[in-house]
Amino acid sequence: MTLRRTLTAVATAALVALLPNAAQAAETYPDPRPVTGQQIIHDPTVIRLKSGGYVAYSTGGVIRARLSQDGRHWDDAGNAFTEPPSWWYEYNDTGDPWAPDISYRAGRYWLYYAVSSWGTNHSAIGVATSPSGLPGTWTDHGKVFSSGTTDHWNAIDPALIKADGRLWMSFGSYWTGIRMVELDERTGKAVPGATVHHLATRPDVPYAVEGPYIVKHGRHYYLFASYDACCSGVNSTYKIKVGRSTDIKGPYVDSTGTPMLEGGGDLVLEGHGRFIGTGGQSVFKDRGEDWLAYHYYDAEDEGTPKLGLNKLSWQKNGWPNVR
């Protein structure tokens, strides 16, 4: 029995080494950091401001804003814009923006967002800039990139990353999954005639993967994405998966070597306990540490979408997990 137990332990350890996130998937996920104040949010993007404190923007309102001094207590801070720019109405009747992404570059803050309607890829991504990153200070600069009903991608859920001296924007939702284009650093808009790179998809219709976010760690780029269905309260099946590549353009593969273009992806976080449908994620850096921001649907509050924050740790083999 002793030898058998020893061999079993060795085999289990070897499997865990090969499939680092599989072990976590079988365990109980850590709950998000406790937060207070205004917790309701959807598709959060968070940044630590140069002036101190944090701002979070999200789907809802005219890009809903929340402010925090400590990352734990959040206050409602109105909207990024006082009213929707007129061009938004080309893509929906209500001027309703989705899934913003905030970053800091060239001495100012950049806010990317999408305008679309449910169930169509007649969509566009826009950009605004601000000297402070605070709500009410944004100047809109119009369309960055768009998609139409004849395209095989959907121009929503933007996220930026600078790699090898070039600026890139990943995006995508359903249709054929996650895509990426190069941006002009000066304008923040798509390079004219830019190649649309394909990063991830699912083998089955409706190709339920969206909300990309790419992070550089070590020599790899890590593509986080939301899989399955959001926006159904406690019936949501959203979960966060990840793959990696040494080239920003891919191919991205999971820890088994399965390409994300073939449905691959290691599970990072899924629903557990009261925290249902974890997704709509982004990653932000705070004092040298990486944090995963996302929404979940609170099973103890009628499925209300709320802010989830977990620290990302990086294992010796390079793969991330949540703490």
mmCIF file of C-alpha atoms in Angstrom:
data_model
loop_
_atom_site.group_PDB
_atom_site.id
_atom_site.type_symbol
_atom_site.label_atom_id
_atom_site.label_comp_id
_atom_site.label_asym_id
_atom_site.label_seq_id
_atom_site.Cartn_x
_atom_site.Cartn_y
_atom_site.Cartn_z
ATOM 1 C CA MET A 1 0.000 0.000 0.000
ATOM 2 C CA THR A 2 2.834 2.425 0.823
ATOM 3 C CA LEU A 3 4.449 1.977 -2.601
ATOM 4 C CA ARG A 4 1.104 2.343 -4.351
ATOM 5 C CA ARG A 5 0.370 5.566 -2.475
ATOM 6 C CA THR A 6 3.826 6.882 -3.303
ATOM 7 C CA LEU A 7 3.414 6.126 -7.007
ATOM 8 C CA THR A 8 -0.049 7.704 -6.999
ATOM 9 C CA ALA A 9 1.295 10.869 -5.359
ATOM 10 C CA VAL A 10 4.118 11.090 -7.900
ATOM 11 C CA ALA A 11 1.713 10.633 -10.799
ATOM 12 C CA THR A 12 -0.661 13.252 -9.407
ATOM 13 C CA ALA A 13 2.160 15.741 -8.934
ATOM 14 C CA ALA A 14 3.315 15.160 -12.509
ATOM 15 C CA LEU A 15 -0.200 15.755 -13.814
ATOM 16 C CA VAL A 16 -0.561 18.967 -11.837
ATOM 17 C CA ALA A 17 2.773 20.188 -13.241
ATOM 18 C CA LEU A 18 1.556 19.539 -16.771
ATOM 19 C CA LEU A 19 -1.918 20.976 -16.221
ATOM 20 C CA PRO A 20 -1.453 23.733 -13.658
ATOM 21 C CA ASN A 21 -4.912 25.211 -13.885
ATOM 22 C CA ALA A 22 -6.709 21.879 -13.967
ATOM 23 C CA ALA A 23 -5.824 21.387 -10.310
ATOM 24 C CA GLN A 24 -7.309 24.742 -9.386
ATOM 25 C CA ALA A 25 -10.462 24.013 -11.393
ATOM 26 C CA ALA A 26 -11.099 20.960 -9.237
ATOM 27 C CA GLU A 27 -10.760 23.002 -6.058
ATOM 28 C CA THR A 28 -12.802 25.770 -4.538
ATOM 29 C CA TYR A 29 -11.960 29.122 -6.089
ATOM 30 C CA PRO A 30 -11.014 31.999 -3.788
ATOM 31 C CA ASP A 31 -13.782 34.509 -3.209
ATOM 32 C CA PRO A 32 -13.225 38.028 -4.526
ATOM 33 C CA ARG A 33 -11.774 40.715 -2.260
ATOM 34 C CA PRO A 34 -14.557 42.132 -0.047
ATOM 35 C CA VAL A 35 -15.654 45.547 -1.307
ATOM 36 C CA THR A 36 -18.094 48.113 0.058
ATOM 37 C CA GLY A 37 -20.053 51.050 -1.263
ATOM 38 C CA GLN A 38 -21.207 50.948 -4.885
ATOM 39 C CA GLN A 39 -20.619 47.315 -5.841
ATOM 40 C CA ILE A 40 -22.928 47.041 -8.864
ATOM 41 C CA ILE A 41 -20.894 46.884 -12.086
ATOM 42 C CA HIS A 42 -20.663 45.099 -15.441
ATOM 43 C CA ASP A 43 -17.545 44.665 -17.625
ATOM 44 C CA PRO A 44 -15.216 46.626 -15.317
ATOM 45 C CA THR A 45 -11.953 48.282 -16.317
ATOM 46 C CA VAL A 46 -9.859 49.611 -13.445
ATOM 47 C CA ILE A 47 -6.750 51.781 -13.197
ATOM 48 C CA ARG A 48 -4.714 53.318 -10.403
ATOM 49 C CA LEU A 49 -4.609 57.048 -11.151
ATOM 50 C CA LYS A 50 -1.428 59.089 -11.238
ATOM 51 C CA SER A 51 -3.141 61.480 -8.813
ATOM 52 C CA GLY A 52 -3.829 58.652 -6.350
ATOM 53 C CA GLY A 53 -6.784 56.361 -5.817
ATOM 54 C CA TYR A 54 -8.588 54.277 -8.407
ATOM 55 C CA VAL A 55 -11.255 54.696 -11.036
ATOM 56 C CA ALA A 56 -13.414 51.942 -12.516
ATOM 57 C CA TYR A 57 -15.467 52.359 -15.685
ATOM 58 C CA SER A 58 -18.107 49.914 -16.869
ATOM 59 C CA THR A 59 -21.027 49.149 -19.147
ATOM 60 C CA GLY A 60 -24.105 51.171 -18.172
ATOM 61 C CA GLY A 61 -25.082 54.807 -18.212
ATOM 62 C CA VAL A 62 -22.836 56.845 -20.489
ATOM 63 C CA ILE A 63 -19.931 54.662 -19.348
ATOM 64 C CA ARG A 64 -20.558 54.428 -15.617
ATOM 65 C CA ALA A 65 -17.775 55.534 -13.235
ATOM 66 C CA ARG A 66 -16.790 54.599 -9.678
ATOM 67 C CA LEU A 67 -13.994 56.029 -7.536
ATOM 68 C CA SER A 68 -12.032 54.523 -4.651
ATOM 69 C CA GLN A 69 -9.165 55.680 -2.458
ATOM 70 C CA ASP A 70 -8.159 52.210 -1.261
ATOM 71 C CA GLY A 71 -9.492 49.743 -3.851
ATOM 72 C CA ARG A 72 -11.998 48.425 -1.313
ATOM 73 C CA HIS A 73 -14.655 51.092 -0.844
ATOM 74 C CA TRP A 74 -16.160 52.360 -4.104
ATOM 75 C CA ASP A 75 -18.358 55.407 -4.626
ATOM 76 C CA ASP A 76 -20.651 56.159 -7.543
ATOM 77 C CA ALA A 77 -19.058 58.955 -9.589
ATOM 78 C CA GLY A 78 -21.578 59.446 -12.381
ATOM 79 C CA ASN A 79 -20.557 58.895 -16.005
ATOM 80 C CA ALA A 80 -17.514 59.378 -18.193
ATOM 81 C CA PHE A 81 -19.619 61.608 -20.479
ATOM 82 C CA THR A 82 -22.480 63.945 -19.673
ATOM 83 C CA GLU A 83 -24.277 62.802 -22.835
ATOM 84 C CA PRO A 84 -23.639 60.323 -25.655
ATOM 85 C CA PRO A 85 -21.671 61.580 -28.679
ATOM 86 C CA SER A 86 -24.061 61.824 -31.602
ATOM 87 C CA TRP A 87 -22.324 59.184 -33.731
ATOM 88 C CA TRP A 88 -23.180 56.450 -31.199
ATOM 89 C CA TYR A 89 -26.800 56.475 -32.373
ATOM 90 C CA GLU A 90 -25.741 54.946 -35.677
ATOM 91 C CA TYR A 91 -25.192 51.709 -33.752
ATOM 92 C CA ASN A 92 -28.071 51.683 -31.266
ATOM 93 C CA ASP A 93 -31.147 53.762 -30.514
ATOM 94 C CA THR A 94 -30.209 54.556 -26.924
ATOM 95 C CA GLY A 95 -26.577 55.652 -27.276
ATOM 96 C CA ASP A 96 -25.607 52.851 -24.921
ATOM 97 C CA PRO A 97 -21.840 52.062 -24.761
ATOM 98 C CA TRP A 98 -20.380 48.716 -23.696
ATOM 99 C CA ALA A 99 -17.240 47.229 -22.197
ATOM 100 C CA PRO A 100 -14.789 50.140 -21.801
ATOM 101 C CA ASP A 101 -11.015 49.824 -21.468
ATOM 102 C CA ILE A 102 -8.853 52.451 -19.750
ATOM 103 C CA SER A 103 -5.094 52.883 -20.134
ATOM 104 C CA TYR A 104 -2.442 55.556 -19.694
ATOM 105 C CA ARG A 105 -0.087 56.491 -22.510
ATOM 106 C CA ALA A 106 1.751 59.537 -23.845
ATOM 107 C CA GLY A 107 0.841 61.705 -20.860
ATOM 108 C CA ARG A 108 -2.920 61.146 -20.940
ATOM 109 C CA TYR A 109 -5.597 58.567 -20.263
ATOM 110 C CA TRP A 110 -7.264 56.698 -23.116
ATOM 111 C CA LEU A 111 -10.762 55.241 -22.840
ATOM 112 C CA TYR A 112 -11.883 52.753 -25.488
ATOM 113 C CA TYR A 113 -15.463 51.479 -25.628
ATOM 114 C CA ALA A 114 -17.945 49.794 -27.974
ATOM 115 C CA VAL A 115 -21.352 50.764 -29.300
ATOM 116 C CA SER A 116 -23.611 48.075 -30.729
ATOM 117 C CA SER A 117 -26.960 46.341 -30.322
ATOM 118 C CA TRP A 118 -27.644 42.906 -28.918
ATOM 119 C CA GLY A 119 -27.291 40.130 -31.477
ATOM 120 C CA THR A 120 -25.686 42.110 -34.310
ATOM 121 C CA ASN A 121 -22.136 42.792 -35.452
ATOM 122 C CA HIS A 122 -23.070 46.215 -36.829
ATOM 123 C CA SER A 123 -20.719 47.631 -34.198
ATOM 124 C CA ALA A 124 -18.004 50.191 -33.617
ATOM 125 C CA ILE A 125 -15.222 50.896 -31.153
ATOM 126 C CA GLY A 126 -14.565 54.503 -30.160
ATOM 127 C CA VAL A 127 -11.917 56.331 -28.141
ATOM 128 C CA ALA A 128 -11.756 59.320 -25.815
ATOM 129 C CA THR A 129 -8.875 60.968 -23.955
ATOM 130 C CA SER A 130 -8.538 62.784 -20.635
ATOM 131 C CA PRO A 131 -5.722 64.535 -18.747
ATOM 132 C CA SER A 132 -6.858 63.092 -15.399
ATOM 133 C CA GLY A 133 -8.854 59.924 -16.127
ATOM 134 C CA LEU A 134 -11.754 61.255 -14.051
ATOM 135 C CA PRO A 135 -15.417 61.245 -15.132
ATOM 136 C CA GLY A 136 -16.556 64.423 -16.859
ATOM 137 C CA THR A 137 -13.101 65.188 -18.293
ATOM 138 C CA TRP A 138 -13.207 63.028 -21.427
ATOM 139 C CA THR A 139 -12.973 64.307 -25.002
ATOM 140 C CA ASP A 140 -14.348 61.903 -27.579
ATOM 141 C CA HIS A 141 -12.387 61.314 -30.804
ATOM 142 C CA GLY A 142 -14.841 59.147 -32.710
ATOM 143 C CA LYS A 143 -14.498 55.718 -34.279
ATOM 144 C CA VAL A 144 -11.399 53.587 -33.963
ATOM 145 C CA PHE A 145 -12.591 50.525 -35.840
ATOM 146 C CA SER A 146 -15.947 49.121 -36.931
ATOM 147 C CA SER A 147 -17.593 45.963 -38.212
ATOM 148 C CA GLY A 148 -20.576 45.356 -40.458
ATOM 149 C CA THR A 149 -22.934 42.504 -41.166
ATOM 150 C CA THR A 150 -20.694 41.189 -43.956
ATOM 151 C CA ASP A 151 -17.681 40.872 -41.627
ATOM 152 C CA HIS A 152 -16.724 37.705 -39.775
ATOM 153 C CA TRP A 153 -15.969 39.501 -36.507
ATOM 154 C CA ASN A 154 -17.690 41.830 -34.066
ATOM 155 C CA ALA A 155 -16.046 45.143 -33.117
ATOM 156 C CA ILE A 156 -16.853 45.220 -29.398
ATOM 157 C CA ASP A 157 -14.952 44.545 -26.137
ATOM 158 C CA PRO A 158 -11.727 46.473 -26.941
ATOM 159 C CA ALA A 159 -8.511 46.080 -24.923
ATOM 160 C CA LEU A 160 -5.116 47.667 -25.590
ATOM 161 C CA ILE A 161 -1.550 46.463 -25.200
ATOM 162 C CA LYS A 162 1.785 47.829 -26.377
ATOM 163 C CA ALA A 163 4.142 45.155 -27.668
ATOM 164 C CA ASP A 164 7.502 45.400 -29.391
ATOM 165 C CA GLY A 165 7.108 49.144 -29.825
ATOM 166 C CA ARG A 166 3.700 48.850 -31.521
ATOM 167 C CA LEU A 167 0.182 49.450 -30.223
ATOM 168 C CA TRP A 168 -2.434 46.711 -30.559
ATOM 169 C CA MET A 169 -6.134 46.377 -29.808
ATOM 170 C CA SER A 170 -7.754 42.994 -29.217
ATOM 171 C CA PHE A 171 -11.520 42.796 -29.512
ATOM 172 C CA GLY A 172 -14.324 40.419 -30.341
ATOM 173 C CA SER A 173 -17.490 38.700 -29.303
ATOM 174 C CA TYR A 174 -19.047 35.542 -30.719
ATOM 175 C CA TRP A 175 -19.126 35.490 -34.567
ATOM 176 C CA THR A 176 -15.663 33.969 -35.143
ATOM 177 C CA GLY A 177 -14.255 34.971 -31.768
ATOM 178 C CA ILE A 178 -11.292 37.121 -30.767
ATOM 179 C CA ARG A 179 -9.465 39.357 -33.217
ATOM 180 C CA MET A 180 -6.724 42.005 -33.079
ATOM 181 C CA VAL A 181 -5.620 45.034 -35.125
ATOM 182 C CA GLU A 182 -2.696 47.426 -34.941
ATOM 183 C CA LEU A 183 -3.370 51.019 -33.880
ATOM 184 C CA ASP A 184 -1.644 54.244 -34.838
ATOM 185 C CA GLU A 185 0.045 55.455 -31.645
ATOM 186 C CA ARG A 186 -0.551 59.110 -32.464
ATOM 187 C CA THR A 187 -4.286 58.902 -33.179
ATOM 188 C CA GLY A 188 -5.111 55.796 -31.167
ATOM 189 C CA LYS A 189 -7.124 54.541 -34.150
ATOM 190 C CA ALA A 190 -6.711 51.511 -36.404
ATOM 191 C CA VAL A 191 -3.891 51.708 -38.925
ATOM 192 C CA PRO A 192 -5.533 52.129 -42.366
ATOM 193 C CA GLY A 193 -5.778 48.732 -44.048
ATOM 194 C CA ALA A 194 -4.524 46.974 -40.905
ATOM 195 C CA THR A 195 -4.559 43.182 -40.952
ATOM 196 C CA VAL A 196 -7.245 41.697 -38.706
ATOM 197 C CA HIS A 197 -5.475 38.893 -36.839
ATOM 198 C CA HIS A 198 -7.442 35.916 -35.500
ATOM 199 C CA LEU A 199 -6.507 34.891 -31.930
ATOM 200 C CA ALA A 200 -9.217 32.626 -30.484
ATOM 201 C CA THR A 201 -12.504 30.948 -31.325
ATOM 202 C CA ARG A 202 -14.675 27.956 -30.448
ATOM 203 C CA PRO A 203 -15.313 24.977 -32.734
ATOM 204 C CA ASP A 204 -19.067 25.180 -32.163
ATOM 205 C CA VAL A 205 -21.645 27.801 -33.161
ATOM 206 C CA PRO A 206 -22.183 30.456 -31.774
ATOM 207 C CA TYR A 207 -18.429 30.567 -30.996
ATOM 208 C CA ALA A 208 -19.092 31.781 -27.457
ATOM 209 C CA VAL A 209 -15.876 33.573 -26.560
ATOM 210 C CA GLU A 210 -15.494 37.318 -26.020
ATOM 211 C CA GLY A 211 -14.000 40.081 -23.888
ATOM 212 C CA PRO A 212 -10.262 39.582 -24.588
ATOM 213 C CA TYR A 213 -7.522 41.071 -22.458
ATOM 214 C CA ILE A 214 -3.802 40.509 -23.169
ATOM 215 C CA VAL A 215 -1.084 40.816 -20.511
ATOM 216 C CA LYS A 216 2.702 40.498 -20.897
ATOM 217 C CA HIS A 217 4.446 38.412 -18.227
ATOM 218 C CA GLY A 218 7.986 37.147 -18.644
ATOM 219 C CA ARG A 219 8.545 36.190 -22.256
ATOM 220 C CA HIS A 220 4.876 35.371 -22.916
ATOM 221 C CA TYR A 221 1.729 37.260 -23.807
ATOM 222 C CA TYR A 222 -1.330 35.922 -21.984
ATOM 223 C CA LEU A 223 -4.755 36.152 -23.593
ATOM 224 C CA PHE A 224 -7.617 36.130 -21.067
ATOM 225 C CA ALA A 225 -11.141 35.724 -22.465
ATOM 226 C CA SER A 226 -14.696 35.126 -21.270
ATOM 227 C CA TYR A 227 -16.315 31.891 -22.430
ATOM 228 C CA ASP A 228 -19.987 30.878 -22.622
ATOM 229 C CA ALA A 229 -23.013 33.014 -21.695
ATOM 230 C CA CYS A 230 -23.218 36.264 -19.752
ATOM 231 C CA CYS A 231 -26.040 38.607 -18.891
ATOM 232 C CA SER A 232 -28.553 36.059 -17.547
ATOM 233 C CA GLY A 233 -28.183 36.650 -13.834
ATOM 234 C CA VAL A 234 -27.861 33.431 -11.859
ATOM 235 C CA ASN A 235 -28.328 31.454 -15.092
ATOM 236 C CA SER A 236 -25.131 32.908 -16.578
ATOM 237 C CA THR A 237 -22.369 30.434 -17.408
ATOM 238 C CA TYR A 238 -19.559 32.949 -17.985
ATOM 239 C CA LYS A 239 -16.072 31.764 -17.056
ATOM 240 C CA ILE A 240 -12.539 33.102 -17.636
ATOM 241 C CA LYS A 241 -9.914 31.143 -19.581
ATOM 242 C CA VAL A 242 -6.359 31.908 -20.668
ATOM 243 C CA GLY A 243 -3.765 30.904 -23.245
ATOM 244 C CA ARG A 244 -0.320 32.241 -24.036
ATOM 245 C CA SER A 245 2.079 32.992 -26.890
ATOM 246 C CA THR A 246 5.606 34.328 -27.332
ATOM 247 C CA ASP A 247 4.300 36.468 -30.223
ATOM 248 C CA ILE A 248 1.615 39.106 -29.652
ATOM 249 C CA LYS A 249 -0.091 37.899 -32.845
ATOM 250 C CA GLY A 250 -0.232 34.285 -31.636
ATOM 251 C CA PRO A 251 -0.753 31.436 -31.868
ATOM 252 C CA TYR A 252 -2.085 31.307 -28.305
ATOM 253 C CA VAL A 253 -2.189 27.858 -26.694
ATOM 254 C CA ASP A 254 -3.203 26.469 -23.313
ATOM 255 C CA SER A 255 -1.047 24.394 -20.945
ATOM 256 C CA THR A 256 -1.802 21.213 -22.926
ATOM 257 C CA GLY A 257 -0.702 22.848 -26.184
ATOM 258 C CA THR A 258 -4.242 23.133 -27.562
ATOM 259 C CA PRO A 259 -4.563 26.305 -29.653
ATOM 260 C CA MET A 260 -7.161 28.852 -28.609
ATOM 261 C CA LEU A 261 -8.129 28.906 -32.287
ATOM 262 C CA GLU A 262 -9.305 25.330 -31.727
ATOM 263 C CA GLY A 263 -11.245 25.986 -28.533
ATOM 264 C CA GLY A 264 -8.317 25.698 -26.111
ATOM 265 C CA GLY A 265 -7.853 27.682 -22.931
ATOM 266 C CA ASP A 266 -7.003 26.958 -19.294
ATOM 267 C CA LEU A 267 -9.721 27.722 -16.785
ATOM 268 C CA VAL A 268 -8.760 30.646 -14.531
ATOM 269 C CA LEU A 269 -12.042 31.378 -12.750
ATOM 270 C CA GLU A 270 -15.621 30.142 -12.934
ATOM 271 C CA GLY A 271 -18.782 30.476 -10.870
ATOM 272 C CA HIS A 272 -18.687 29.159 -7.316
ATOM 273 C CA GLY A 273 -20.945 29.651 -4.346
ATOM 274 C CA ARG A 274 -22.802 32.961 -4.599
ATOM 275 C CA PHE A 275 -20.382 34.234 -7.281
ATOM 276 C CA ILE A 276 -22.056 33.151 -10.533
ATOM 277 C CA GLY A 277 -20.962 33.787 -14.130
ATOM 278 C CA THR A 278 -17.526 35.313 -13.555
ATOM 279 C CA GLY A 279 -16.344 37.238 -16.634
ATOM 280 C CA GLY A 280 -16.122 40.543 -18.485
ATOM 281 C CA GLN A 281 -12.589 40.667 -17.140
ATOM 282 C CA SER A 282 -9.657 43.039 -17.358
ATOM 283 C CA VAL A 283 -6.273 43.162 -15.634
ATOM 284 C CA PHE A 284 -4.681 46.152 -13.920
ATOM 285 C CA LYS A 285 -1.392 46.674 -12.134
ATOM 286 C CA ASP A 286 -1.230 48.054 -8.609
ATOM 287 C CA ARG A 287 2.075 48.574 -6.811
ATOM 288 C CA GLY A 288 3.777 45.974 -8.979
ATOM 289 C CA GLU A 289 1.048 43.344 -8.579
ATOM 290 C CA ASP A 290 -1.471 42.170 -11.164
ATOM 291 C CA TRP A 291 -5.173 42.207 -10.314
ATOM 292 C CA LEU A 292 -8.053 40.590 -12.155
ATOM 293 C CA ALA A 293 -11.202 42.723 -12.287
ATOM 294 C CA TYR A 294 -14.466 41.137 -13.436
ATOM 295 C CA HIS A 295 -18.165 40.999 -12.716
ATOM 296 C CA TYR A 296 -20.157 38.192 -11.166
ATOM 297 C CA TYR A 297 -23.863 37.707 -10.579
ATOM 298 C CA ASP A 298 -24.688 37.564 -6.883
ATOM 299 C CA ALA A 299 -26.851 34.522 -6.164
ATOM 300 C CA GLU A 300 -27.688 36.001 -2.759
ATOM 301 C CA ASP A 301 -28.927 39.270 -4.299
ATOM 302 C CA GLU A 302 -31.234 38.162 -7.122
ATOM 303 C CA GLY A 303 -28.374 37.858 -9.611
ATOM 304 C CA THR A 304 -27.256 41.497 -9.403
ATOM 305 C CA PRO A 305 -23.941 42.043 -11.262
ATOM 306 C CA LYS A 306 -21.160 43.083 -8.870
ATOM 307 C CA LEU A 307 -17.466 43.894 -8.856
ATOM 308 C CA GLY A 308 -15.011 41.035 -8.388
ATOM 309 C CA LEU A 309 -11.334 41.668 -7.620
ATOM 310 C CA ASN A 310 -8.728 38.933 -7.189
ATOM 311 C CA LYS A 311 -4.966 39.146 -7.156
ATOM 312 C CA LEU A 312 -3.269 37.253 -9.979
ATOM 313 C CA SER A 313 -0.298 35.121 -9.008
ATOM 314 C CA TRP A 314 2.164 33.664 -11.491
ATOM 315 C CA GLN A 315 3.397 30.123 -10.975
ATOM 316 C CA LYS A 316 6.963 28.977 -11.642
ATOM 317 C CA ASN A 317 5.869 27.512 -14.952
ATOM 318 C CA GLY A 318 4.481 30.918 -15.928
ATOM 319 C CA TRP A 319 0.769 30.199 -15.776
ATOM 320 C CA PRO A 320 -1.540 32.505 -13.775
ATOM 321 C CA ASN A 321 -4.082 31.701 -11.131
ATOM 322 C CA VAL A 322 -6.276 33.758 -8.821
ATOM 323 C CA ARG A 323 -5.740 34.354 -5.111
#
